[in-house]
PDB file of C-alpha atoms and ligand atoms in Angstrom:
ATOM      1  CA  UNK W1307     -12.558  12.173   9.637  1.00  0.00           C
ATOM      2  CA  UNK W1308     -11.802  13.909  12.898  1.00  0.00           C
ATOM      3  CA  UNK W1309     -10.219  11.380  15.237  1.00  0.00           C
ATOM      4  CA  UNK W1310      -8.083   8.902  13.381  1.00  0.00           C
ATOM      5  CA  UNK W1311      -6.340   5.716  14.513  1.00  0.00           C
ATOM      6  CA  UNK W1312      -3.615   4.166  12.372  1.00  0.00           C
ATOM      7  CA  UNK W1313      -2.850   0.544  13.155  1.00  0.00           C
ATOM      8  CA  UNK W1314       0.501  -0.767  11.892  1.00  0.00           C
ATOM      9  CA  UNK W1315       1.713   2.828  11.526  1.00  0.00           C
ATOM     10  CA  UNK W1316       5.410   1.941  11.602  1.00  0.00           C
ATOM     11  CA  UNK W1317       5.405   0.378   8.118  1.00  0.00           C
ATOM     12  CA  UNK W1318       5.980   1.783   4.637  1.00  0.00           C
ATOM     13  CA  UNK W1319       2.523   3.360   4.213  1.00  0.00           C
ATOM     14  CA  UNK W1320       1.823   4.196   7.858  1.00  0.00           C
ATOM     15  CA  UNK W1321       4.973   6.158   8.567  1.00  0.00           C
ATOM     16  CA  UNK W1322       4.083   8.621   5.795  1.00  0.00           C
ATOM     17  CA  UNK W1323       0.306   8.477   6.146  1.00  0.00           C
ATOM     18  CA  UNK W1324       0.548   9.428   9.845  1.00  0.00           C
ATOM     19  CA  UNK W1325       2.421  12.661   9.096  1.00  0.00           C
ATOM     20  CA  UNK W1326       0.236  13.411   6.063  1.00  0.00           C
ATOM     21  CA  UNK W1327      -2.968  13.064   8.099  1.00  0.00           C
ATOM     22  CA  UNK W1328      -1.517  15.031  11.032  1.00  0.00           C
ATOM     23  CA  UNK W1329      -0.870  17.951   8.679  1.00  0.00           C
ATOM     24  CA  UNK W1330      -4.425  17.746   7.328  1.00  0.00           C
ATOM     25  CA  UNK W1331      -6.429  17.066  10.481  1.00  0.00           C
ATOM     26  CA  UNK W1332      -4.183  18.299  13.308  1.00  0.00           C
ATOM     27  CA  UNK W1333      -1.405  16.463  15.125  1.00  0.00           C
ATOM     28  CA  UNK W1334      -3.455  15.584  18.197  1.00  0.00           C
ATOM     29  CA  UNK W1335      -6.238  14.059  16.059  1.00  0.00           C
ATOM     30  CA  UNK W1336      -4.131  11.288  14.526  1.00  0.00           C
ATOM     31  CA  UNK W1337      -3.150   8.457  16.873  1.00  0.00           C
ATOM     32  CA  UNK W1338      -0.400   6.240  15.492  1.00  0.00           C
ATOM     33  CA  UNK W1339      -0.017   2.688  16.819  1.00  0.00           C
ATOM     34  CA  UNK W1340       2.322  -0.171  16.120  1.00  0.00           C
ATOM     35  CA  UNK W1341       3.486  -3.374  17.815  1.00  0.00           C
ATOM     36  CA  UNK W1342       6.724  -1.609  18.705  1.00  0.00           C
ATOM     37  CA  UNK W1343       7.750   1.886  19.751  1.00  0.00           C
ATOM     38  CA  UNK W1344       8.245   4.228  16.774  1.00  0.00           C
ATOM     39  CA  UNK W1345      10.162   7.324  17.828  1.00  0.00           C
ATOM     40  CA  UNK W1346       9.489   9.145  14.552  1.00  0.00           C
ATOM     41  CA  UNK W1347       5.713   8.862  15.127  1.00  0.00           C
ATOM     42  CA  UNK W1348       5.597   9.718  18.831  1.00  0.00           C
ATOM     43  CA  UNK W1349       7.473  13.012  18.561  1.00  0.00           C
ATOM     44  CA  UNK W1350       4.678  15.122  17.081  1.00  0.00           C
ATOM     45  CA  UNK W1351       1.436  13.396  18.034  1.00  0.00           C
ATOM     46  CA  UNK W1352      -0.198  10.658  20.093  1.00  0.00           C
ATOM     47  CA  UNK W1353       1.355   7.200  19.820  1.00  0.00           C
ATOM     48  CA  UNK W1354       0.476   3.908  21.515  1.00  0.00           C
ATOM     49  CA  UNK W1355       2.014   0.456  21.368  1.00  0.00           C
ATOM     50  CA  UNK W1356      -0.795  -1.796  20.126  1.00  0.00           C
ATOM     51  CA  UNK W1357      -0.872  -5.377  18.909  1.00  0.00           C
ATOM     52  CA  UNK W1358      -3.829  -5.429  16.501  1.00  0.00           C
ATOM     53  CA  UNK W1359      -4.321  -9.130  17.260  1.00  0.00           C
ATOM     54  CA  UNK W1360      -5.215  -8.240  20.841  1.00  0.00           C
ATOM     55  CA  UNK W1361      -8.923  -7.393  20.516  1.00  0.00           C
ATOM     56  CA  UNK W1362      -9.267  -6.002  24.054  1.00  0.00           C
ATOM     57  CA  UNK W1363      -6.362  -3.565  23.733  1.00  0.00           C
ATOM     58  CA  UNK W1364      -7.608  -2.553  20.269  1.00  0.00           C
ATOM     59  CA  UNK W1365     -11.075  -1.712  21.607  1.00  0.00           C
ATOM     60  CA  UNK W1366      -9.595   0.040  24.644  1.00  0.00           C
ATOM     61  CA  UNK W1367      -7.424   2.282  22.407  1.00  0.00           C
ATOM     62  CA  UNK W1368     -10.315   3.196  20.078  1.00  0.00           C
ATOM     63  CA  UNK W1369     -12.482   4.065  23.059  1.00  0.00           C
ATOM     64  CA  UNK W1370      -9.740   5.971  24.901  1.00  0.00           C
ATOM     65  CA  UNK W1371      -8.982   8.274  21.954  1.00  0.00           C
ATOM     66  CA  UNK W1372     -12.643   8.578  20.824  1.00  0.00           C
ATOM     67  CA  UNK W1373     -11.678   7.427  17.351  1.00  0.00           C
ATOM     68  CA  UNK W1374     -14.079   7.731  14.392  1.00  0.00           C
ATOM     69  CA  UNK W1375     -11.863   6.471  11.547  1.00  0.00           C
ATOM     70  CA  UNK W1376      -9.411   3.543  11.503  1.00  0.00           C
ATOM     71  CA  UNK W1377      -6.677   2.841   8.956  1.00  0.00           C
ATOM     72  CA  UNK W1378      -5.731  -0.819   9.309  1.00  0.00           C
ATOM     73  CA  UNK W1379      -2.292  -1.162   7.715  1.00  0.00           C
ATOM     74  CA  UNK W1380      -1.197  -4.400   9.360  1.00  0.00           C
ATOM     75  CA  UNK W1381       0.030  -6.898   6.760  1.00  0.00           C
ATOM     76  CA  UNK W1382       2.652  -9.495   5.973  1.00  0.00           C
ATOM     77  CA  UNK W1383       3.370  -8.895   2.266  1.00  0.00           C
ATOM     78  CA  UNK W1384       3.315 -11.303  -0.656  1.00  0.00           C
ATOM     79  CA  UNK W1385       6.841 -12.741  -0.850  1.00  0.00           C
ATOM     80  CA  UNK W1386       7.409 -13.065   2.891  1.00  0.00           C
ATOM     81  CA  UNK W1387       3.916 -14.545   3.301  1.00  0.00           C
ATOM     82  CA  UNK W1388       4.939 -17.533   1.162  1.00  0.00           C
ATOM     83  CA  UNK W1389       7.615 -18.432   3.735  1.00  0.00           C
ATOM     84  CA  UNK W1390       5.021 -18.934   6.475  1.00  0.00           C
ATOM     85  CA  UNK W1391       1.471 -18.972   5.074  1.00  0.00           C
ATOM     86  CA  UNK W1392      -0.163 -19.763   8.406  1.00  0.00           C
ATOM     87  CA  UNK W1393       1.514 -16.810  10.103  1.00  0.00           C
ATOM     88  CA  UNK W1394       0.527 -14.564   7.174  1.00  0.00           C
ATOM     89  CA  UNK W1395      -3.101 -15.676   7.467  1.00  0.00           C
ATOM     90  CA  UNK W1396      -3.128 -15.222  11.253  1.00  0.00           C
ATOM     91  CA  UNK W1397      -1.660 -11.716  11.133  1.00  0.00           C
ATOM     92  CA  UNK W1398      -3.465 -10.383   8.057  1.00  0.00           C
ATOM     93  CA  UNK W1399      -6.887 -11.827   8.865  1.00  0.00           C
ATOM     94  CA  UNK W1400      -6.572 -11.439  12.639  1.00  0.00           C
ATOM     95  CA  UNK W1401      -5.871  -7.706  12.332  1.00  0.00           C
ATOM     96  CA  UNK W1402      -8.699  -7.281   9.830  1.00  0.00           C
ATOM     97  CA  UNK W1403     -11.226  -9.225  11.877  1.00  0.00           C
ATOM     98  CA  UNK W1404     -10.433  -7.186  14.999  1.00  0.00           C
ATOM     99  CA  UNK W1405     -10.577  -3.955  12.976  1.00  0.00           C
ATOM    100  CA  UNK W1406     -14.012  -4.861  11.618  1.00  0.00           C
ATOM    101  CA  UNK W1407     -15.332  -5.823  15.046  1.00  0.00           C
ATOM    102  CA  UNK W1408     -13.992  -2.685  16.722  1.00  0.00           C
ATOM    103  CA  UNK W1409     -15.274  -0.497  13.862  1.00  0.00           C
ATOM    104  CA  UNK W1410     -18.695  -2.113  14.271  1.00  0.00           C
ATOM    105  CA  UNK W1411     -18.715  -1.740  18.062  1.00  0.00           C
ATOM    106  CA  UNK W1412     -17.540   1.893  18.150  1.00  0.00           C
ATOM    107  CA  UNK W1413     -19.179   3.144  14.917  1.00  0.00           C
ATOM    108  CA  UNK W1414     -15.908   3.876  13.079  1.00  0.00           C
ATOM    109  CA  UNK W1415     -15.211   4.089   9.356  1.00  0.00           C
ATOM    110  CA  UNK W1416     -12.521   1.583   8.351  1.00  0.00           C
ATOM    111  CA  UNK W1417      -9.908   1.732   5.594  1.00  0.00           C
ATOM    112  CA  UNK W1418      -7.979  -1.471   4.825  1.00  0.00           C
ATOM    113  CA  UNK W1419      -5.807  -1.581   1.721  1.00  0.00           C
ATOM    114  CA  UNK W1420      -6.221  -4.458  -0.690  1.00  0.00           C
ATOM    115  CA  UNK W1421      -3.666  -5.067  -3.447  1.00  0.00           C
ATOM    116  CA  UNK W1422      -2.989  -6.060  -7.040  1.00  0.00           C
ATOM    117  CA  UNK W1423      -2.093  -9.309  -5.253  1.00  0.00           C
ATOM    118  CA  UNK W1424      -5.817 -10.028  -4.957  1.00  0.00           C
ATOM    119  CA  UNK W1425      -5.732 -10.985  -8.649  1.00  0.00           C
ATOM    120  CA  UNK W1426      -4.270 -14.206  -9.991  1.00  0.00           C
ATOM    121  CA  UNK W1427      -3.263 -15.986 -13.172  1.00  0.00           C
ATOM    122  CA  UNK W1428      -6.875 -16.449 -14.288  1.00  0.00           C
ATOM    123  CA  UNK W1429      -7.666 -12.720 -14.101  1.00  0.00           C
ATOM    124  CA  UNK W1430      -7.409 -10.776 -17.379  1.00  0.00           C
ATOM    125  CA  UNK W1431      -3.773  -9.621 -17.627  1.00  0.00           C
ATOM    126  CA  UNK W1432      -4.111  -6.256 -19.329  1.00  0.00           C
ATOM    127  CA  UNK W1433      -6.368  -3.453 -18.189  1.00  0.00           C
ATOM    128  CA  UNK W1434      -7.644  -5.820 -15.488  1.00  0.00           C
ATOM    129  CA  UNK W1435     -11.258  -4.793 -14.754  1.00  0.00           C
ATOM    130  CA  UNK W1436     -12.650  -3.716 -11.401  1.00  0.00           C
ATOM    131  CA  UNK W1437     -15.008  -6.694 -11.268  1.00  0.00           C
ATOM    132  CA  UNK W1438     -13.490  -9.888 -12.599  1.00  0.00           C
ATOM    133  CA  UNK W1439     -12.267 -13.374 -11.725  1.00  0.00           C
ATOM    134  CA  UNK W1440     -10.020 -13.269  -8.625  1.00  0.00           C
ATOM    135  CA  UNK W1441      -8.201 -16.520  -7.906  1.00  0.00           C
ATOM    136  CA  UNK W1442      -4.859 -15.503  -6.372  1.00  0.00           C
ATOM    137  CA  UNK W1443      -2.123 -18.098  -5.909  1.00  0.00           C
ATOM    138  CA  UNK W1444      -0.427 -16.549  -2.857  1.00  0.00           C
ATOM    139  CA  UNK W1445      -1.619 -16.611   0.744  1.00  0.00           C
ATOM    140  CA  UNK W1446      -1.318 -12.798   0.700  1.00  0.00           C
ATOM    141  CA  UNK W1447      -3.751 -12.666  -2.218  1.00  0.00           C
ATOM    142  CA  UNK W1448      -6.095 -15.147  -0.557  1.00  0.00           C
ATOM    143  CA  UNK W1449      -6.124 -12.880   2.525  1.00  0.00           C
ATOM    144  CA  UNK W1450      -6.795  -9.825   0.361  1.00  0.00           C
ATOM    145  CA  UNK W1451      -9.746 -11.394  -1.481  1.00  0.00           C
ATOM    146  CA  UNK W1452     -11.162 -12.754   1.776  1.00  0.00           C
ATOM    147  CA  UNK W1453     -10.641  -9.343   3.367  1.00  0.00           C
ATOM    148  CA  UNK W1454     -12.479  -7.596   0.557  1.00  0.00           C
ATOM    149  CA  UNK W1455     -15.420  -9.988   0.899  1.00  0.00           C
ATOM    150  CA  UNK W1456     -15.474  -9.768   4.690  1.00  0.00           C
ATOM    151  CA  UNK W1457     -15.352  -5.960   4.633  1.00  0.00           C
ATOM    152  CA  UNK W1458     -18.208  -5.917   2.160  1.00  0.00           C
ATOM    153  CA  UNK W1459     -20.119  -8.301   4.421  1.00  0.00           C
ATOM    154  CA  UNK W1460     -19.696  -6.020   7.448  1.00  0.00           C
ATOM    155  CA  UNK W1461     -20.889  -3.118   5.341  1.00  0.00           C
ATOM    156  CA  UNK W1462     -23.988  -4.954   4.128  1.00  0.00           C
ATOM    157  CA  UNK W1463     -24.852  -6.684   7.398  1.00  0.00           C
ATOM    158  CA  UNK W1464     -23.934  -4.041   9.995  1.00  0.00           C
ATOM    159  CA  UNK W1465     -23.598  -0.843   7.966  1.00  0.00           C
ATOM    160  CA  UNK W1466     -19.899  -0.469   8.844  1.00  0.00           C
ATOM    161  CA  UNK W1467     -18.377   2.201   6.584  1.00  0.00           C
ATOM    162  CA  UNK W1468     -15.649   0.000   5.078  1.00  0.00           C
ATOM    163  CA  UNK W1469     -13.588   1.420   2.216  1.00  0.00           C
ATOM    164  CA  UNK W1470     -10.556   0.139   0.351  1.00  0.00           C
ATOM    165  CA  UNK W1471      -8.284   0.421  -2.663  1.00  0.00           C
ATOM    166  CA  UNK W1472      -6.238  -2.253  -4.414  1.00  0.00           C
ATOM    167  CA  UNK W1473      -2.805  -0.702  -4.161  1.00  0.00           C
ATOM    168  CA  UNK W1474      -0.131  -1.518  -6.713  1.00  0.00           C
ATOM    169  CA  UNK W1475       3.541  -1.547  -5.691  1.00  0.00           C
ATOM    170  CA  UNK W1476       4.167   1.622  -3.679  1.00  0.00           C
ATOM    171  CA  UNK W1477       7.382   3.538  -4.223  1.00  0.00           C
ATOM    172  CA  UNK W1478       8.618   5.830  -1.472  1.00  0.00           C
ATOM    173  CA  UNK W1479      11.777   7.339  -0.041  1.00  0.00           C
ATOM    174  CA  UNK W1480      10.942   7.471   3.662  1.00  0.00           C
ATOM    175  CA  UNK W1481      10.447   3.916   4.948  1.00  0.00           C
ATOM    176  CA  UNK W1482      11.575   0.861   2.986  1.00  0.00           C
ATOM    177  CA  UNK W1483       8.960  -1.784   2.203  1.00  0.00           C
ATOM    178  CA  UNK W1484       9.694  -5.319   3.377  1.00  0.00           C
ATOM    179  CA  UNK W1485       8.776  -8.716   1.997  1.00  0.00           C
ATOM    180  CA  UNK W1486       6.869  -7.579  -1.092  1.00  0.00           C
ATOM    181  CA  UNK W1487       7.233  -8.648  -4.726  1.00  0.00           C
ATOM    182  CA  UNK W1488       7.286  -5.038  -5.938  1.00  0.00           C
ATOM    183  CA  UNK W1489      10.036  -3.988  -3.467  1.00  0.00           C
ATOM    184  CA  UNK W1490      12.610  -4.040  -6.280  1.00  0.00           C
ATOM    185  CA  UNK W1491      11.130  -0.822  -7.658  1.00  0.00           C
ATOM    186  CA  UNK W1492      12.146   0.972  -4.445  1.00  0.00           C
ATOM    187  CA  UNK W1493      15.480  -0.787  -3.889  1.00  0.00           C
ATOM    188  CA  UNK W1494      16.631   0.027  -7.420  1.00  0.00           C
ATOM    189  CA  UNK W1495      16.688   3.760  -6.641  1.00  0.00           C
ATOM    190  CA  UNK W1496      18.697   3.348  -3.435  1.00  0.00           C
ATOM    191  CA  UNK W1497      21.229   1.057  -5.118  1.00  0.00           C
ATOM    192  CA  UNK W1498      21.444   3.324  -8.176  1.00  0.00           C
ATOM    193  CA  UNK W1499      22.434   6.266  -5.960  1.00  0.00           C
ATOM    194  CA  UNK W1500      24.636   4.438  -3.470  1.00  0.00           C
ATOM    195  CA  UNK W1501      26.305   1.731  -5.591  1.00  0.00           C
ATOM    196  CA  UNK W1502      25.660   2.663  -9.220  1.00  0.00           C
ATOM    197  CA  UNK W1503      24.372  -0.857  -9.867  1.00  0.00           C
ATOM    198  CA  UNK W1504      21.439  -3.097  -8.998  1.00  0.00           C
ATOM    199  CA  UNK W1505      20.783  -6.831  -9.122  1.00  0.00           C
ATOM    200  CA  UNK W1506      17.139  -7.307 -10.015  1.00  0.00           C
ATOM    201  CA  UNK W1507      15.112 -10.269  -8.683  1.00  0.00           C
ATOM    202  CA  UNK W1508      12.284  -9.819 -11.221  1.00  0.00           C
ATOM    203  CA  UNK W1509      12.683 -10.809 -14.911  1.00  0.00           C
ATOM    204  CA  UNK W1510      13.207  -7.946 -17.338  1.00  0.00           C
ATOM    205  CA  UNK W1511       9.923  -8.371 -19.211  1.00  0.00           C
ATOM    206  CA  UNK W1512       7.478  -8.533 -16.251  1.00  0.00           C
ATOM    207  CA  UNK W1513       5.077  -5.615 -16.028  1.00  0.00           C
ATOM    208  CA  UNK W1514       3.523  -4.622 -12.695  1.00  0.00           C
ATOM    209  CA  UNK W1515       1.442  -1.635 -11.654  1.00  0.00           C
ATOM    210  CA  UNK W1516       3.188   0.915  -9.411  1.00  0.00           C
ATOM    211  CA  UNK W1517       2.419   4.200  -7.684  1.00  0.00           C
ATOM    212  CA  UNK W1518       4.437   6.969  -6.027  1.00  0.00           C
ATOM    213  CA  UNK W1519       3.614   7.367  -2.328  1.00  0.00           C
ATOM    214  CA  UNK W1520       2.201  10.940  -2.600  1.00  0.00           C
ATOM    215  CA  UNK W1521      -0.513   9.608  -4.918  1.00  0.00           C
ATOM    216  CA  UNK W1522      -1.207   6.709  -2.536  1.00  0.00           C
ATOM    217  CA  UNK W1523      -1.633   9.092   0.414  1.00  0.00           C
ATOM    218  CA  UNK W1524      -4.034  11.233  -1.609  1.00  0.00           C
ATOM    219  CA  UNK W1525      -6.000   8.118  -2.571  1.00  0.00           C
ATOM    220  CA  UNK W1526      -6.490   7.215   1.120  1.00  0.00           C
ATOM    221  CA  UNK W1527      -7.801  10.668   2.027  1.00  0.00           C
ATOM    222  CA  UNK W1528      -9.873  11.180  -1.107  1.00  0.00           C
ATOM    223  CA  UNK W1529     -11.632   7.838  -0.729  1.00  0.00           C
ATOM    224  CA  UNK W1530     -12.313   8.296   2.989  1.00  0.00           C
ATOM    225  CA  UNK W1531     -13.698  11.795   2.330  1.00  0.00           C
ATOM    226  CA  UNK W1532     -15.834  10.645  -0.626  1.00  0.00           C
ATOM    227  CA  UNK W1533     -19.608  10.952  -0.526  1.00  0.00           C
ATOM    228  CA  UNK W1534     -20.814   7.451   0.496  1.00  0.00           C
ATOM    229  CA  UNK W1535     -23.848   7.747  -1.792  1.00  0.00           C
ATOM    230  CA  UNK W1536     -21.530   7.901  -4.814  1.00  0.00           C
ATOM    231  CA  UNK W1537     -19.668   4.698  -3.930  1.00  0.00           C
ATOM    232  CA  UNK W1538     -21.154   1.860  -5.953  1.00  0.00           C
ATOM    233  CA  UNK W1539     -18.160  -0.338  -5.149  1.00  0.00           C
ATOM    234  CA  UNK W1540     -17.334  -0.737  -1.486  1.00  0.00           C
ATOM    235  CA  UNK W1541     -14.455  -3.181  -1.514  1.00  0.00           C
ATOM    236  CA  UNK W1542     -12.156  -2.544  -3.128  1.00  0.00           C
ATOM    237  CA  UNK W1543     -11.218  -0.050  -5.900  1.00  0.00           C
ATOM    238  CA  UNK W1544      -8.568  -0.663  -8.554  1.00  0.00           C
ATOM    239  CA  UNK W1545      -6.134   2.281  -8.497  1.00  0.00           C
ATOM    240  CA  UNK W1546      -2.917   2.744 -10.443  1.00  0.00           C
ATOM    241  CA  UNK W1547      -0.545   5.426 -11.729  1.00  0.00           C
ATOM    242  CA  UNK W1548       1.911   3.578 -13.959  1.00  0.00           C
ATOM    243  CA  UNK W1549       2.954   0.140 -15.145  1.00  0.00           C
ATOM    244  CA  UNK W1550       6.529  -0.798 -16.049  1.00  0.00           C
ATOM    245  CA  UNK W1551       9.063  -3.622 -16.334  1.00  0.00           C
ATOM    246  CA  UNK W1552      12.553  -3.669 -14.743  1.00  0.00           C
ATOM    247  CA  UNK W1553      13.985  -2.719 -18.151  1.00  0.00           C
ATOM    248  CA  UNK W1554      11.775   0.362 -18.376  1.00  0.00           C
ATOM    249  CA  UNK W1555      12.597   1.696 -14.903  1.00  0.00           C
ATOM    250  CA  UNK W1556      16.296   0.972 -15.504  1.00  0.00           C
ATOM    251  CA  UNK W1557      16.220   3.006 -18.740  1.00  0.00           C
ATOM    252  CA  UNK W1558      14.517   5.864 -16.911  1.00  0.00           C
ATOM    253  CA  UNK W1559      17.188   5.894 -14.186  1.00  0.00           C
ATOM    254  CA  UNK W1560      19.921   5.886 -16.850  1.00  0.00           C
ATOM    255  CA  UNK W1561      18.594   9.204 -18.177  1.00  0.00           C
ATOM    256  CA  UNK W1562      19.854  10.680 -14.872  1.00  0.00           C
ATOM    257  CA  UNK W1563      22.719   8.280 -14.098  1.00  0.00           C
ATOM    258  CA  UNK W1564      24.119   7.126 -17.464  1.00  0.00           C
ATOM    259  CA  UNK W1565      26.647   4.773 -15.825  1.00  0.00           C
ATOM    260  CA  UNK W1566      23.965   2.887 -13.880  1.00  0.00           C
ATOM    261  CA  UNK W1567      24.200  -0.880 -14.486  1.00  0.00           C
ATOM    262  CA  UNK W1568      21.602  -3.565 -13.797  1.00  0.00           C
ATOM    263  CA  UNK W1569      21.957  -7.328 -13.877  1.00  0.00           C
ATOM    264  CA  UNK W1570      19.548 -10.099 -12.893  1.00  0.00           C
ATOM    265  CA  UNK W1571      19.463 -12.809 -10.243  1.00  0.00           C
ATOM    266  CA  UNK W1572      15.899 -14.020 -10.488  1.00  0.00           C
ATOM    267  CA  UNK W1573      14.110 -14.921  -7.274  1.00  0.00           C
ATOM    268  CA  UNK W1574      11.845 -17.834  -8.326  1.00  0.00           C
ATOM    269  CA  UNK W1575       9.202 -17.101  -5.672  1.00  0.00           C
ATOM    270  CA  UNK W1576       8.988 -13.431  -6.623  1.00  0.00           C
ATOM    271  CA  UNK W1577       9.012 -14.296 -10.321  1.00  0.00           C
ATOM    272  CA  UNK W1578       6.090 -16.664 -10.000  1.00  0.00           C
ATOM    273  CA  UNK W1579       4.114 -14.152  -7.897  1.00  0.00           C
ATOM    274  CA  UNK W1580       4.865 -11.282 -10.277  1.00  0.00           C
ATOM    275  CA  UNK W1581       3.868 -13.347 -13.331  1.00  0.00           C
ATOM    276  CA  UNK W1582       0.552 -14.239 -11.671  1.00  0.00           C
ATOM    277  CA  UNK W1583      -0.392 -10.559 -11.197  1.00  0.00           C
ATOM    278  CA  UNK W1584      -1.875  -8.144 -13.745  1.00  0.00           C
ATOM    279  CA  UNK W1585       0.272  -6.176 -16.176  1.00  0.00           C
ATOM    280  CA  UNK W1586      -1.951  -3.147 -15.702  1.00  0.00           C
ATOM    281  CA  UNK W1587      -5.218  -2.292 -13.941  1.00  0.00           C
ATOM    282  CA  UNK W1588      -8.319  -0.521 -15.210  1.00  0.00           C
ATOM    283  CA  UNK W1589      -9.049   2.082 -12.518  1.00  0.00           C
ATOM    284  CA  UNK W1590     -11.975   3.793 -14.244  1.00  0.00           C
ATOM    285  CA  UNK W1591     -14.460   2.970 -11.437  1.00  0.00           C
ATOM    286  CA  UNK W1592     -12.295   4.832  -8.886  1.00  0.00           C
ATOM    287  CA  UNK W1593     -12.046   7.751 -11.310  1.00  0.00           C
ATOM    288  CA  UNK W1594     -15.823   7.846 -11.797  1.00  0.00           C
ATOM    289  CA  UNK W1595     -17.036   7.144  -8.256  1.00  0.00           C
ATOM    290  CA  UNK W1596     -14.680   9.317  -6.187  1.00  0.00           C
ATOM    291  CA  UNK W1597     -12.564  11.333  -8.604  1.00  0.00           C
ATOM    292  CA  UNK W1598      -9.312   9.349  -8.402  1.00  0.00           C
ATOM    293  CA  UNK W1599      -6.634  10.955 -10.577  1.00  0.00           C
ATOM    294  CA  UNK W1600      -2.944  10.221 -10.000  1.00  0.00           C
ATOM    295  CA  UNK W1601      -0.432  13.038 -10.465  1.00  0.00           C
ATOM    296  CA  UNK W1602       2.949  11.318 -10.685  1.00  0.00           C
ATOM    297  CA  UNK W1603       4.385   9.685 -13.819  1.00  0.00           C
ATOM    298  CA  UNK W1604       7.404   7.349 -13.947  1.00  0.00           C
ATOM    299  CA  UNK W1605       9.514  10.221 -15.312  1.00  0.00           C
ATOM    300  CA  UNK W1606       8.554  12.653 -12.524  1.00  0.00           C
ATOM    301  CA  UNK W1607       8.809  10.024  -9.801  1.00  0.00           C
ATOM    302  CA  UNK W1608      12.284   8.924 -10.946  1.00  0.00           C
ATOM    303  CA  UNK W1609      13.607  12.485 -10.931  1.00  0.00           C
ATOM    304  CA  UNK W1610      12.183  13.055  -7.440  1.00  0.00           C
ATOM    305  CA  UNK W1611      13.335   9.716  -5.960  1.00  0.00           C
ATOM    306  CA  UNK W1612      16.905  10.218  -7.222  1.00  0.00           C
ATOM    307  CA  UNK W1613      16.992  13.809  -5.984  1.00  0.00           C
ATOM    308  CA  UNK W1614      15.734  12.987  -2.481  1.00  0.00           C
ATOM    309  CA  UNK W1615      17.907   9.880  -2.047  1.00  0.00           C
ATOM    310  CA  UNK W1616      21.009  11.651  -3.413  1.00  0.00           C
ATOM    311  CA  UNK W1617      20.481  14.537  -0.994  1.00  0.00           C
ATOM    312  CA  UNK W1618      20.083  12.115   1.891  1.00  0.00           C
ATOM    313  CA  UNK W1619      23.269  10.240   1.092  1.00  0.00           C
ATOM    314  CA  UNK W1620      25.195  13.379   0.154  1.00  0.00           C
ATOM    315  CA  UNK W1621      25.803  12.332  -3.452  1.00  0.00           C
ATOM    316  CA  UNK W1622      26.085  14.839  -6.274  1.00  0.00           C
ATOM    317  CA  UNK W1623      24.494  13.908  -9.584  1.00  0.00           C
TER     318      UNK W1623
HETATM  319  C1  LIG E1362       3.712  -6.716  -2.454  1.00  0.00           C
HETATM  320  O1  LIG E1362       4.537  -6.709  -3.380  1.00  0.00           O
HETATM  321  O2  LIG E1362       3.437  -7.720  -1.786  1.00  0.00           O
HETATM  322  C2  LIG E1362       2.964  -5.445  -2.165  1.00  0.00           C
HETATM  323  C3  LIG E1362       1.677  -5.382  -2.920  1.00  0.00           C
HETATM  324  C4  LIG E1362       1.671  -5.096  -4.356  1.00  0.00           C
HETATM  325  O3  LIG E1362       0.646  -5.563  -2.354  1.00  0.00           O
HETATM  326  N1  LIG E1362       3.777  -4.309  -2.462  1.00  0.00           N
END
C-alpha cells in the first residue's frame, strides 16, 4: 500500500483509519473522501468531497491521486437499513459496485468490510464457522453476503485484489457509530460517564461479538499487507475479539463506576436483528491465513474507554 483512498472516511471506522494509515504510510499518501466536508480529515492530509455512487467522479479521484489501494467504507448499517431497505441496497451495493469497477479499471487492491450481519438465524449460533450457511434476515446482511460474493467474483474473473473481514460491533471513542444494532456497546460508555445511567435497547441475555477500534484498525492493515499466496479465503474473514451481553458489559463498567445503573427499553427491530446474529464467531481461518490476533479484552477496553471519555468530559472517577 503506497497511495491509499478511503471512501466514506467521515464515519466511525474511516475517521480513525485515515489517521492511523497517515501515521503508517505518510500523510500525503492517504486521501480521505466523503460525501461531505470533514474538517478533521482535511487538516493533515489530502481530502476530497466524493459521492461513491458517482462512478465518473470516483474514477477521476482514483486517477488524479494515482491510488493503488481503496478502502470502501460506505454503508448504511443494520438497524437504519430496515427503515428504508431500497435506499440501503442502493447505497451499499452502489458504492461497492463502483469500487469494484474502479479497482478493476485502475488496478487497485480493494478492502470492503463485511459484518457479523452477513449471518442469519439459520447459521450456527456459537463459534460460527468461517464457511457456513448465510441467510441473513436484514437488508444490510443481504448486501453484505451479496458484496462478499461479488468481490469474490471480481477476484476470480478479473484478478482484482479484493480483501475483507466480517467485523463485529466496533467500539470506539472518536466518532460515534450510527444506525447499527451494536451501537449500544458504545453509547453505554458515554452515558455511564455523563449520566451515570443507561437505557439499553438490547435484551440482557443477547450475546454479540465486539471489537475495540485499535484491533479493527490493525486488522485492516494486517490483511491488506498479507501475502496473497497465503489467503485461501478471499471474502471475507471472520474476526472477533470478545463476545458479551448487556449484563456483562454493565457489570464490567460497575467495577469502575459502582453507582452506574442500567435499565431496559427494548427496541423490537434491534432485538430481532441481534437475536438473528451469532453469539460468537470462530476466527481461526484469519488467525491461520494472515496472523490475526486481537490485543484488547473487555476488561482492558472498558478501562480505556472510561478513561478517555472521562478525560474528554472533564469527569473525575
Ligand atoms: C451494525 O450493528 O449494523 C454494525 C455491524 C455489526 O455490522 N455495527
